[in-house]
Amino acid sequence: MNQFVIADAHACIGCRACEVACVLAHHHGDYPQGQQGFTPRIRVLKEATLRSAVLCRHCEDAPCVRVCPTAALTQADERITLDETRCIGCKNCVIACPFGAIVMTPREDGAVAHKCDLCAGVNDGQACVSACSTGALHLLDARALQAAQRQKQRRFAGAPRPTVSSPSPISTARQQPRRDAIKIALEQRICGFDEIYQRFSPQQTVQQGERCLRCSEHAFCEWRCPLHNNIPQLLTLAREGRILEAAELSHRTSSLPEVCGRVCPQDRLCEGGCTLDEFGAVTIGNIERYITDTALEMGWRPDLSQVVPRPYRVAVVGAGPAGLGCADVLARHGVTTVVFDRHPEIGGLLTFGIPAFKLEKSVLSRRRELLSAMGIEFRLNVEIGEHISLGELLEEFDAVFLGVGTYQSMKAGLANEEAPGVYQALPFLIANTKQLMGLPPLPSEPYVNMAGKRVVVLGGGDTAMDCLRTSVRHGASKVICAYRRDEANMPGSKKEVKNSREEGVEFMFNVQPLSIELDAGGAVAGIRLTRTEMGAPDASGRRRPTPVPGSEFLLEADAIIMAFGFQPHPMPWLAPQHVALDDWGLIVAPHQGNYPYQTSHPRIFAGGDAVRGADLVVTALADGRQAALSIIDALENASPSHAERQEKHS
């Protein structure tokens, strides 16, 4: 008879560890690049009253085999096998499967069928069964089926049934509720730029760490983290007080854990993937911050004493998360690394774009000390294309990594958008940070104090929340967020919206700007808006706002901040080296191929927002780290002429 894996819905907790195990088994133990590569052959159902998994039953008289016109599906070796090379994407099998266990997955030449193969040829046994911590998944073959049959016969014959059952791991964890970090007093928050969240105490760390179900060796929260931090093990070490071990483990996958613990939108990443999410996820971010902050106070420092130097020199352009991640990994592999940045301090937008009430600037200063102690050199206040050319970097270094971010604000195309009193979000935030750090502003980024002003911020992302909360701290008389969709469709973090409300920000949803109105002197007097209603979803999946006829009105304001996101800034210094850009001005550096993150120039690599568009700190960090490994691989396989240059450096 055919074998198959079956799920026990009573034992399943919906942790999705089986999905992660399946994907890893079919990717040689590595995580795929990007969400599009996460295509498990087992699907977990996680609903209010149901937790179970669906996968192919490998039917004896399989309807999918009968309807397949190309014999891509066949019965052999006690299973139903799929030959993807024969699949034409007709979807007959998807319709025929009575269990909904066959799906279509995209390929370069079109979609093909995708189903459980019992890990034939890719794993010793079934990866999903091995990963299931509650024993909800079982491989059923003839012997197992006979054993189940005998058990049922004994019950029918009157054999006593077991009366003791262990409590569900979820019910046990629910007895200890989620606890977030304690905030400083509201009166203190709105009057200054101190970080609002206090560090976890050891007791809070233990309490939250004990809530972790440790779903599997590779839990779903680990997959949801772009860095794939080993979260269950980190929580265990922190809970047991083994902080130095936890710091070492954390730095195996992350270059800035103390930063990510503070600024990552965990509700959309690791905590959003927690099995306990609907009851209150484990507060992963706060524990991540606690581990590194505490370890550094205990004297922990990166140990590179066993690193063997390599005869390569690499320039990193940009000291933001992508550049720092790349430099960190290069240094840990013995590569001489020099980081260039146009700002006077490292961090890029971590330092100058994210307000201090979310990320204290001493955190980056401390990280700079650690990286410098690792042998990384920083050349700051250096603008590529102005102070030094990309060609000169290629003369001095064996390879160059570009982690330059996206700094140009997106315009709304409104009338009077350039009028006095209209500000772009990023220059406003950068100038405010420089003011706090005692650094002079640039003519293109003048410092603006919103004290006593009626401020309207257009946009609904985290940058908009930063502008709102900064204006509150300046002492603005009124601060309003105007957003064209409803609250459910806001792209920003729920935590940031909540904090903004607590601090006195007013929200106006379903309003779309039409024009900026000026007074007789040509300064901002207000913004004309129209009300909207939510229509059909757009390409991103969010419902599109449509204007309501006759609903226009004027919202008076003294200052308007545009927070519509960022796009690539001009980089004319790339052209002489023939570095290709796409139609949006992003650097073309594919994440796949022989040398991922390599640009059209073989010795120039790139990652982060300059490649993928404005995204998260953690995705830029992950890009930089992966690019570093690709650079090393490329240098190790360099041509003889290039090797001679490397010998000269050594």
XYZ file of C-alpha atoms in Angstrom:
650
model
C 0.000 0.000 0.000
C 0.997 3.625 -0.429
C 2.495 5.442 2.534
C 1.319 8.892 3.621
C 1.662 11.375 6.470
C -1.457 12.207 8.453
C -2.093 14.938 11.032
C -3.827 14.542 14.398
C -5.855 17.746 14.780
C -6.154 17.178 18.557
C -2.371 17.288 18.981
C -1.552 19.993 16.409
C -0.843 23.455 17.875
C -0.526 25.224 14.509
C 3.148 26.135 14.992
C 4.026 25.637 11.276
C 7.377 24.052 12.185
C 6.478 21.280 9.731
C 6.269 23.839 6.903
C 9.702 25.212 7.766
C 11.204 21.712 7.973
C 9.727 20.810 4.589
C 11.186 23.895 2.901
C 14.616 23.381 4.490
C 14.683 19.725 3.416
C 13.999 20.697 -0.178
C 16.572 23.550 -0.135
C 19.562 21.509 1.104
C 19.126 22.757 4.673
C 19.226 26.459 3.746
C 16.493 29.044 3.886
C 15.302 30.235 0.459
C 15.874 33.826 -0.623
C 12.643 35.709 -0.077
C 9.057 34.820 0.704
C 8.447 33.590 -2.855
C 10.816 30.682 -2.199
C 8.875 29.502 0.851
C 6.750 26.812 -0.796
C 6.096 24.005 1.697
C 4.488 20.780 0.504
C 2.486 20.617 3.709
C -0.034 23.318 4.633
C -1.023 24.180 8.188
C -4.593 25.272 8.869
C -4.757 27.653 11.818
C -8.262 28.901 12.529
C -10.311 29.780 15.591
C -11.523 26.216 16.194
C -9.148 24.191 14.025
C -5.451 23.475 13.965
C -4.242 20.784 11.620
C -2.117 20.128 8.559
C -3.020 19.080 5.032
C -0.771 17.110 2.709
C -1.001 14.497 -0.008
C -2.611 11.179 1.034
C -0.905 9.308 -1.832
C -4.221 7.655 -2.667
C -4.248 4.070 -3.949
C -6.510 4.968 -6.870
C -5.322 8.566 -7.068
C -7.680 10.911 -8.956
C -4.769 13.272 -9.664
C -2.965 10.491 -11.545
C -6.083 9.660 -13.559
C -6.637 13.251 -14.744
C -3.024 14.185 -15.506
C -2.739 14.388 -19.342
C 1.075 14.217 -19.475
C 1.786 11.429 -16.959
C 3.592 13.943 -14.733
C 1.888 12.218 -11.794
C 2.492 8.481 -11.407
C 2.275 5.800 -8.750
C 5.596 4.211 -7.799
C 7.561 3.170 -4.699
C 4.484 3.258 -2.452
C 3.770 6.895 -3.189
C 2.417 9.279 -5.830
C 5.344 10.983 -7.520
C 5.408 14.206 -9.507
C 7.776 14.873 -12.411
C 7.795 18.673 -12.667
C 9.498 18.552 -16.057
C 6.359 16.933 -17.485
C 3.900 19.262 -15.766
C 2.164 21.718 -18.115
C 0.325 23.611 -15.382
C -3.161 22.506 -16.468
C -4.392 22.386 -12.835
C -6.451 19.223 -13.383
C -4.779 17.639 -10.365
C -5.578 20.632 -8.140
C -9.263 20.283 -8.993
C -9.272 16.504 -8.681
C -7.542 16.221 -5.286
C -10.281 15.650 -2.657
C -8.014 16.886 0.150
C -6.880 20.191 -1.397
C -3.312 18.987 -0.979
C -1.961 19.974 -4.418
C -1.155 23.623 -5.166
C 0.432 25.502 -8.054
C 3.784 27.206 -7.517
C 5.403 29.756 -9.849
C 8.447 28.931 -11.952
C 10.352 30.979 -14.503
C 8.436 29.323 -17.354
C 5.048 29.226 -15.597
C 3.341 27.557 -12.650
C 3.668 23.834 -11.929
C 1.970 21.440 -9.520
C 3.441 21.094 -6.039
C 2.737 18.305 -3.532
C 4.192 16.140 -0.806
C 6.850 13.699 -2.025
C 7.489 12.127 1.420
C 10.956 13.723 1.213
C 12.081 11.049 -1.257
C 15.714 11.627 -2.104
C 16.047 14.825 -0.050
C 15.856 13.713 3.590
C 16.349 10.680 5.797
C 12.726 10.119 6.740
C 9.960 12.721 6.588
C 11.219 16.159 7.675
C 7.782 17.327 8.824
C 7.281 14.303 11.076
C 10.716 14.751 12.662
C 10.105 18.459 13.288
C 6.689 18.098 14.944
C 7.230 18.649 18.680
C 3.757 17.464 19.697
C 3.721 14.227 17.702
C 0.750 15.411 15.667
C 2.227 14.093 12.406
C 2.591 10.378 11.726
C 3.790 8.341 8.758
C 1.135 5.743 8.021
C 2.289 2.606 6.265
C 0.804 -0.887 6.391
C 2.267 -1.639 9.814
C 1.090 1.644 11.371
C -2.360 1.202 9.880
C -2.623 -2.289 11.388
C -1.547 -0.954 14.794
C -4.234 1.746 14.657
C -6.769 -0.874 13.655
C -5.848 -3.092 16.626
C -6.159 -0.147 19.004
C -9.654 0.597 17.783
C -10.609 -3.082 18.085
C -9.411 -3.151 21.703
C -11.468 -0.055 22.509
C -14.573 -1.578 20.909
C -13.966 -4.809 22.851
C -14.046 -2.886 26.131
C -10.391 -2.300 26.943
C -9.966 0.592 29.416
C -9.182 3.935 27.759
C -6.433 6.179 29.157
C -7.856 8.924 31.368
C -4.735 11.031 31.938
C -3.739 13.475 29.243
C -1.084 16.151 29.370
C -2.278 19.756 29.052
C -1.889 21.502 25.719
C 1.339 23.535 25.466
C -0.755 26.485 24.332
C -3.066 26.349 27.364
C -0.013 26.242 29.643
C 1.605 29.234 27.941
C -1.645 31.213 28.087
C -1.508 31.120 31.875
C 1.349 33.628 31.639
C 0.224 36.629 29.562
C 2.382 38.599 27.153
C 4.162 41.503 28.812
C 5.683 44.381 26.878
C 8.532 46.568 28.040
C 7.572 49.293 30.497
C 7.443 52.805 29.048
C 8.714 55.906 30.772
C 6.019 58.276 32.066
C 3.977 59.999 29.361
C 4.779 63.462 30.744
C 8.488 62.676 30.411
C 8.081 61.133 26.947
C 6.509 64.115 25.232
C 9.035 66.601 26.619
C 12.229 64.939 25.425
C 13.858 62.479 23.063
C 14.859 59.746 25.520
C 14.083 56.157 24.511
C 10.560 55.481 25.733
C 10.959 51.747 26.415
C 12.893 50.554 29.434
C 15.063 47.479 29.157
C 13.593 44.182 30.290
C 14.571 43.042 33.762
C 15.963 39.533 34.318
C 12.579 38.587 35.812
C 10.679 39.825 32.748
C 13.088 37.941 30.493
C 12.536 34.693 32.398
C 8.749 35.159 32.437
C 8.519 35.764 28.694
C 11.169 33.177 27.836
C 9.161 30.518 29.669
C 6.168 31.247 27.423
C 8.082 30.071 24.326
C 6.772 26.686 23.176
C 10.090 25.796 21.477
C 7.995 24.471 18.609
C 10.936 22.932 16.737
C 14.644 23.166 16.078
C 13.761 25.581 13.262
C 10.559 27.312 14.337
C 8.309 29.424 12.139
C 9.353 32.596 13.985
C 12.921 31.860 12.832
C 11.780 31.742 9.209
C 9.812 34.985 9.566
C 12.956 36.775 10.750
C 14.855 37.901 7.616
C 18.108 37.094 9.449
C 16.763 33.681 10.559
C 17.889 34.171 14.134
C 17.672 30.993 16.219
C 14.923 32.480 18.354
C 13.840 29.484 20.495
C 17.441 28.789 21.512
C 18.098 32.486 22.211
C 15.049 32.611 24.479
C 16.171 29.460 26.277
C 19.676 30.817 26.917
C 18.321 34.168 28.088
C 15.794 32.471 30.365
C 18.556 30.363 31.905
C 20.754 33.433 32.479
C 23.418 32.299 29.975
C 23.717 35.787 28.530
C 27.224 35.562 27.077
C 26.316 32.369 25.212
C 23.153 34.053 23.975
C 25.160 37.043 22.714
C 27.497 34.757 20.791
C 24.568 32.902 19.236
C 22.806 36.160 18.375
C 25.857 37.520 16.556
C 26.141 34.415 14.393
C 23.168 35.643 12.400
C 22.869 39.359 13.227
C 25.329 42.248 13.155
C 23.068 44.688 15.039
C 20.851 42.698 17.440
C 20.546 45.581 19.911
C 19.243 47.759 17.064
C 16.830 45.193 15.619
C 15.455 44.509 19.090
C 14.490 48.182 19.269
C 13.300 49.126 15.776
C 12.150 45.965 13.977
C 8.388 45.693 13.403
C 8.289 42.386 15.279
C 4.501 42.203 14.997
C 4.949 41.762 11.229
C 7.987 39.461 11.476
C 9.082 37.063 14.220
C 6.314 37.816 16.727
C 3.761 37.700 13.921
C 4.942 34.133 13.278
C 4.728 33.072 16.929
C 2.362 30.164 17.575
C 0.933 32.173 20.470
C 0.268 35.231 18.295
C -3.521 35.190 18.727
C -3.104 34.956 22.520
C -0.178 37.370 22.738
C 3.136 36.478 21.125
C 6.327 36.071 23.109
C 8.024 39.492 23.332
C 10.992 38.444 21.231
C 12.271 41.920 20.383
C 12.626 43.024 23.990
C 14.571 39.886 24.881
C 16.833 40.361 21.836
C 17.660 43.863 23.066
C 18.136 42.634 26.647
C 20.647 39.969 25.600
C 23.054 42.314 23.796
C 22.704 45.314 26.126
C 23.338 43.093 29.144
C 26.182 41.144 27.530
C 28.030 44.335 26.620
C 27.701 45.571 30.203
C 29.144 42.238 31.310
C 32.177 42.835 29.085
C 31.272 40.706 26.076
C 33.143 41.640 22.899
C 33.438 39.899 19.509
C 36.324 37.411 19.523
C 38.230 37.346 16.228
C 41.384 35.757 17.641
C 40.883 32.589 15.584
C 40.145 34.390 12.303
C 42.713 33.727 9.561
C 43.493 36.881 7.518
C 42.752 36.768 3.795
C 44.692 38.788 1.196
C 41.711 40.897 0.120
C 40.643 44.501 0.610
C 36.996 45.491 0.227
C 35.437 48.957 0.270
C 31.941 49.330 1.683
C 30.051 52.442 0.595
C 27.418 53.373 3.153
C 27.532 52.858 6.925
C 23.852 52.015 7.242
C 22.526 48.545 8.110
C 23.436 46.968 4.751
C 26.983 48.340 4.842
C 27.561 47.488 8.506
C 26.218 43.968 8.016
C 28.553 43.449 5.061
C 31.572 44.871 6.904
C 30.906 42.725 9.969
C 30.822 39.463 8.003
C 33.846 40.420 5.895
C 35.887 41.164 9.027
C 34.853 37.866 10.627
C 36.216 36.120 7.526
C 39.571 37.881 7.659
C 38.963 40.449 4.899
C 40.406 43.959 5.348
C 37.384 46.277 5.213
C 37.070 50.051 4.900
C 33.648 51.716 5.218
C 32.914 55.074 3.563
C 29.970 57.289 4.487
C 28.914 60.872 3.807
C 27.681 61.407 7.366
C 29.887 62.285 10.356
C 28.740 59.168 12.263
C 27.951 55.594 11.290
C 24.435 54.188 11.088
C 22.971 56.030 8.105
C 19.257 56.471 8.732
C 19.577 54.412 11.924
C 21.438 57.379 13.371
C 20.002 60.321 11.480
C 16.572 59.184 10.309
C 15.152 57.235 13.259
C 14.419 59.531 16.211
C 16.266 59.034 19.472
C 13.050 58.189 21.342
C 13.077 54.907 19.368
C 16.838 54.360 19.088
C 19.242 56.095 21.440
C 22.238 57.341 19.439
C 24.746 55.985 21.951
C 23.711 52.510 20.761
C 25.328 53.185 17.359
C 28.358 54.866 18.948
C 28.937 51.742 21.010
C 28.546 49.532 17.931
C 31.096 51.658 16.076
C 33.602 50.973 18.864
C 32.971 47.226 18.550
C 33.363 47.235 14.763
C 36.511 49.355 14.935
C 37.977 46.928 17.466
C 37.320 44.172 14.907
C 39.690 45.959 12.527
C 37.095 47.749 10.392
C 38.197 51.229 9.294
C 35.665 54.049 8.919
C 36.249 56.980 6.592
C 33.393 59.363 7.368
C 32.335 62.699 5.843
C 33.314 61.239 2.468
C 30.917 61.613 -0.469
C 31.485 59.147 -3.311
C 31.562 61.009 -6.597
C 32.640 64.208 -4.876
C 35.588 63.423 -2.624
C 36.572 60.144 -4.294
C 35.355 58.360 -7.410
C 34.109 54.809 -7.694
C 36.953 54.162 -10.131
C 39.485 55.176 -7.482
C 37.903 52.736 -5.045
C 38.274 49.954 -7.598
C 41.933 50.859 -7.954
C 42.524 50.633 -4.215
C 40.264 47.703 -3.379
C 39.563 44.239 -4.763
C 35.791 44.654 -4.526
C 33.222 47.286 -3.588
C 29.887 46.876 -1.827
C 27.227 49.562 -2.271
C 24.828 49.926 0.641
C 23.795 53.498 -0.076
C 20.078 53.314 0.739
C 17.302 55.474 -0.724
C 17.203 59.089 0.396
C 14.986 60.945 -2.078
C 11.495 61.762 -0.815
C 8.553 60.854 -3.001
C 6.481 63.825 -4.132
C 2.696 63.961 -4.053
C 2.282 66.172 -7.115
C 0.126 68.675 -5.204
C -0.235 72.333 -6.027
C 2.076 74.552 -3.893
C 4.134 71.571 -2.711
C 7.290 73.726 -2.718
C 5.765 76.588 -0.692
C 7.233 77.794 2.631
C 5.883 75.640 5.437
C 5.856 72.410 3.422
C 8.569 69.963 4.497
C 9.771 66.565 3.399
C 9.897 63.945 6.150
C 13.481 62.770 5.874
C 15.252 66.175 5.848
C 13.024 67.194 8.769
C 14.030 64.138 10.822
C 17.730 64.279 9.893
C 18.027 67.949 10.853
C 16.264 67.296 14.161
C 18.704 64.503 15.028
C 21.712 66.641 14.107
C 20.341 69.406 16.328
C 20.190 66.982 19.258
C 23.708 65.691 18.496
C 25.132 69.199 18.238
C 25.978 68.816 14.553
C 25.474 71.647 12.037
C 22.559 71.304 9.584
C 23.034 71.269 5.815
C 21.425 73.913 3.593
C 19.295 71.152 2.044
C 18.294 69.905 5.510
C 17.533 72.985 7.651
C 16.427 72.516 11.241
C 12.713 73.248 11.717
C 11.109 73.643 15.157
C 7.363 73.005 15.212
C 6.727 74.719 18.572
C 3.304 76.374 18.674
C 2.387 75.273 15.122
C -0.564 73.334 13.767
C 1.174 70.397 12.053
C -0.370 68.024 9.518
C 1.599 64.946 8.451
C 0.521 63.210 5.236
C 1.208 59.458 5.214
C 0.600 56.377 7.334
C 3.945 54.587 7.640
C 6.515 54.514 10.428
C 8.273 57.606 9.017
C 5.015 59.520 9.315
C 4.714 58.379 12.947
C 8.299 59.586 13.573
C 7.414 63.041 12.202
C 4.235 63.213 14.269
C 5.927 62.256 17.505
C 8.879 64.585 16.843
C 6.456 67.481 16.314
C 4.755 66.656 19.616
C 8.105 66.891 21.381
C 8.780 70.264 19.765
C 5.641 71.580 21.433
C 3.333 71.843 18.407
C -0.124 73.177 19.317
C -1.880 70.474 17.285
C -0.522 67.424 15.448
C -2.703 65.568 12.943
C -2.016 62.506 10.791
C -4.036 62.561 7.558
C -4.144 59.206 5.771
C -6.077 58.226 2.651
C -6.960 54.676 3.736
C -8.552 53.336 6.915
C -6.567 52.340 9.988
C -6.639 48.630 9.136
C -4.736 49.345 5.909
C -1.988 51.509 7.399
C 1.477 50.243 6.446
C 3.116 51.309 9.700
C 3.621 49.395 12.910
C 0.595 49.125 15.196
C 2.889 49.844 18.120
C 3.934 53.180 16.604
C 0.317 54.199 15.943
C -0.558 53.367 19.549
C 2.382 55.382 20.883
C 1.441 58.337 18.688
C -2.110 58.318 20.014
C -0.909 58.141 23.600
C 1.276 61.192 22.998
C -1.615 63.314 21.708
C -1.607 62.833 17.946
C -4.985 63.056 16.202
C -5.714 60.700 13.293
C -7.888 61.485 10.297
C -8.504 58.400 8.188
C -9.984 58.128 4.701
C -8.910 61.602 3.609
C -6.893 62.312 0.462
C -4.971 65.549 -0.212
C -6.043 67.656 -3.181
C -3.975 70.850 -2.852
C -1.994 72.939 -0.416
C -3.616 76.291 0.330
C -1.546 79.460 0.923
C -2.213 82.728 2.732
C -1.785 86.177 1.234
C 1.933 86.090 2.020
C 2.485 82.820 0.151
C 2.928 80.666 3.260
C 0.988 77.530 4.127
C -2.528 78.139 5.436
C -3.905 74.606 5.213
C -4.507 71.605 3.043
C -7.592 70.822 1.010
C -8.730 67.223 1.461
C -11.457 64.981 0.137
C -12.950 62.053 1.992
C -12.463 58.554 0.610
C -14.044 55.142 0.884
C -12.310 51.805 0.535
C -12.654 50.148 -2.863
C -11.179 47.064 -4.532
C -7.666 45.844 -3.589
C -4.684 47.248 -5.494
C -1.566 45.350 -6.654
C -0.229 45.196 -3.072
C -3.434 43.562 -1.817
C -4.579 46.601 0.164
C -7.967 48.096 -0.655
C -7.723 51.134 -2.899
C -9.207 54.423 -1.611
C -11.696 56.140 -3.923
C -12.739 59.801 -3.459
C -16.259 60.581 -2.263
C -17.771 63.249 -4.584
C -18.664 66.532 -2.901
C -16.778 65.778 0.339
C -13.926 68.288 -0.043
C -12.947 70.432 2.954
C -10.055 72.613 4.175
C -7.895 71.566 7.122
C -6.041 74.579 8.508
C -2.344 74.135 9.189
C 0.873 76.110 9.729
C 3.172 73.282 8.633
C 2.700 70.245 6.398
C 5.102 67.305 6.386
C 5.064 64.961 3.397
C 5.787 61.356 4.424
C 4.962 59.362 1.295
C 8.067 57.174 1.308
C 11.422 57.212 -0.442
C 12.865 56.453 -3.833
C 16.445 56.126 -5.120
C 18.455 59.340 -5.123
C 20.545 60.195 -8.207
C 23.880 58.339 -8.305
C 25.633 59.659 -11.457
C 28.963 58.329 -10.165
C 27.818 54.782 -11.032
C 27.655 55.460 -14.786
C 31.419 55.538 -15.536
C 31.689 51.975 -14.181
C 28.618 50.854 -16.166
C 26.629 49.803 -13.100
C 23.137 49.051 -14.404
C 20.000 50.580 -12.889
C 16.407 49.495 -13.413
C 13.555 51.724 -14.571
C 13.021 52.978 -11.016
C 16.664 53.940 -10.532
C 17.447 50.967 -8.284
C 20.772 49.165 -8.648
C 20.399 45.841 -10.465
C 21.993 43.207 -8.216
C 20.022 39.915 -8.294
C 19.798 37.867 -5.115
C 20.184 34.678 -7.143
C 22.938 33.454 -9.467
C 26.566 32.395 -9.231
C 27.418 35.436 -7.115
C 24.306 36.876 -5.478
C 24.164 40.673 -5.099
C 26.701 41.164 -7.898
C 25.960 44.137 -10.152
C 26.664 44.431 -13.867
C 30.258 45.219 -12.856
C 31.888 41.958 -11.664
C 33.745 43.605 -8.765
C 30.869 45.742 -7.518
C 28.138 44.298 -5.294
C 25.076 45.975 -3.801
C 22.252 45.332 -1.350
C 19.676 46.924 0.903
C 17.252 49.660 -0.080
C 19.368 50.762 -3.060
C 18.543 47.379 -4.648
C 15.149 46.346 -3.245
C 13.615 49.793 -2.671
C 12.710 51.325 0.684
C 12.317 48.438 3.117
C 13.202 47.426 6.657
C 16.429 47.753 8.639
C 16.563 43.985 9.075
C 16.185 43.210 5.349
C 19.032 45.609 4.521
C 21.141 43.989 7.226
C 20.428 40.528 5.822
C 21.338 41.681 2.297
C 24.664 43.074 3.456
C 25.590 39.904 5.311
C 24.703 37.657 2.364
C 26.530 39.937 -0.063
C 29.695 39.663 2.027
C 29.728 35.889 1.592
C 29.164 36.315 -2.141
C 32.065 38.790 -2.361
C 34.393 36.352 -0.618
C 33.269 33.560 -2.936
C 33.895 35.747 -5.988
C 37.348 36.795 -4.774
C 38.317 33.212 -4.010
C 37.428 32.298 -7.597
C 38.966 35.401 -9.192
C 40.961 35.324 -12.422
C 44.793 35.011 -12.266
C 45.307 38.678 -13.101
C 43.114 39.650 -10.214
C 44.883 37.208 -7.944
C 48.153 39.020 -8.710
C 46.629 42.252 -7.393
C 45.567 40.423 -4.234
C 49.098 39.100 -3.781
C 50.376 42.660 -4.045
C 48.048 43.740 -1.225
C 49.276 40.921 0.994
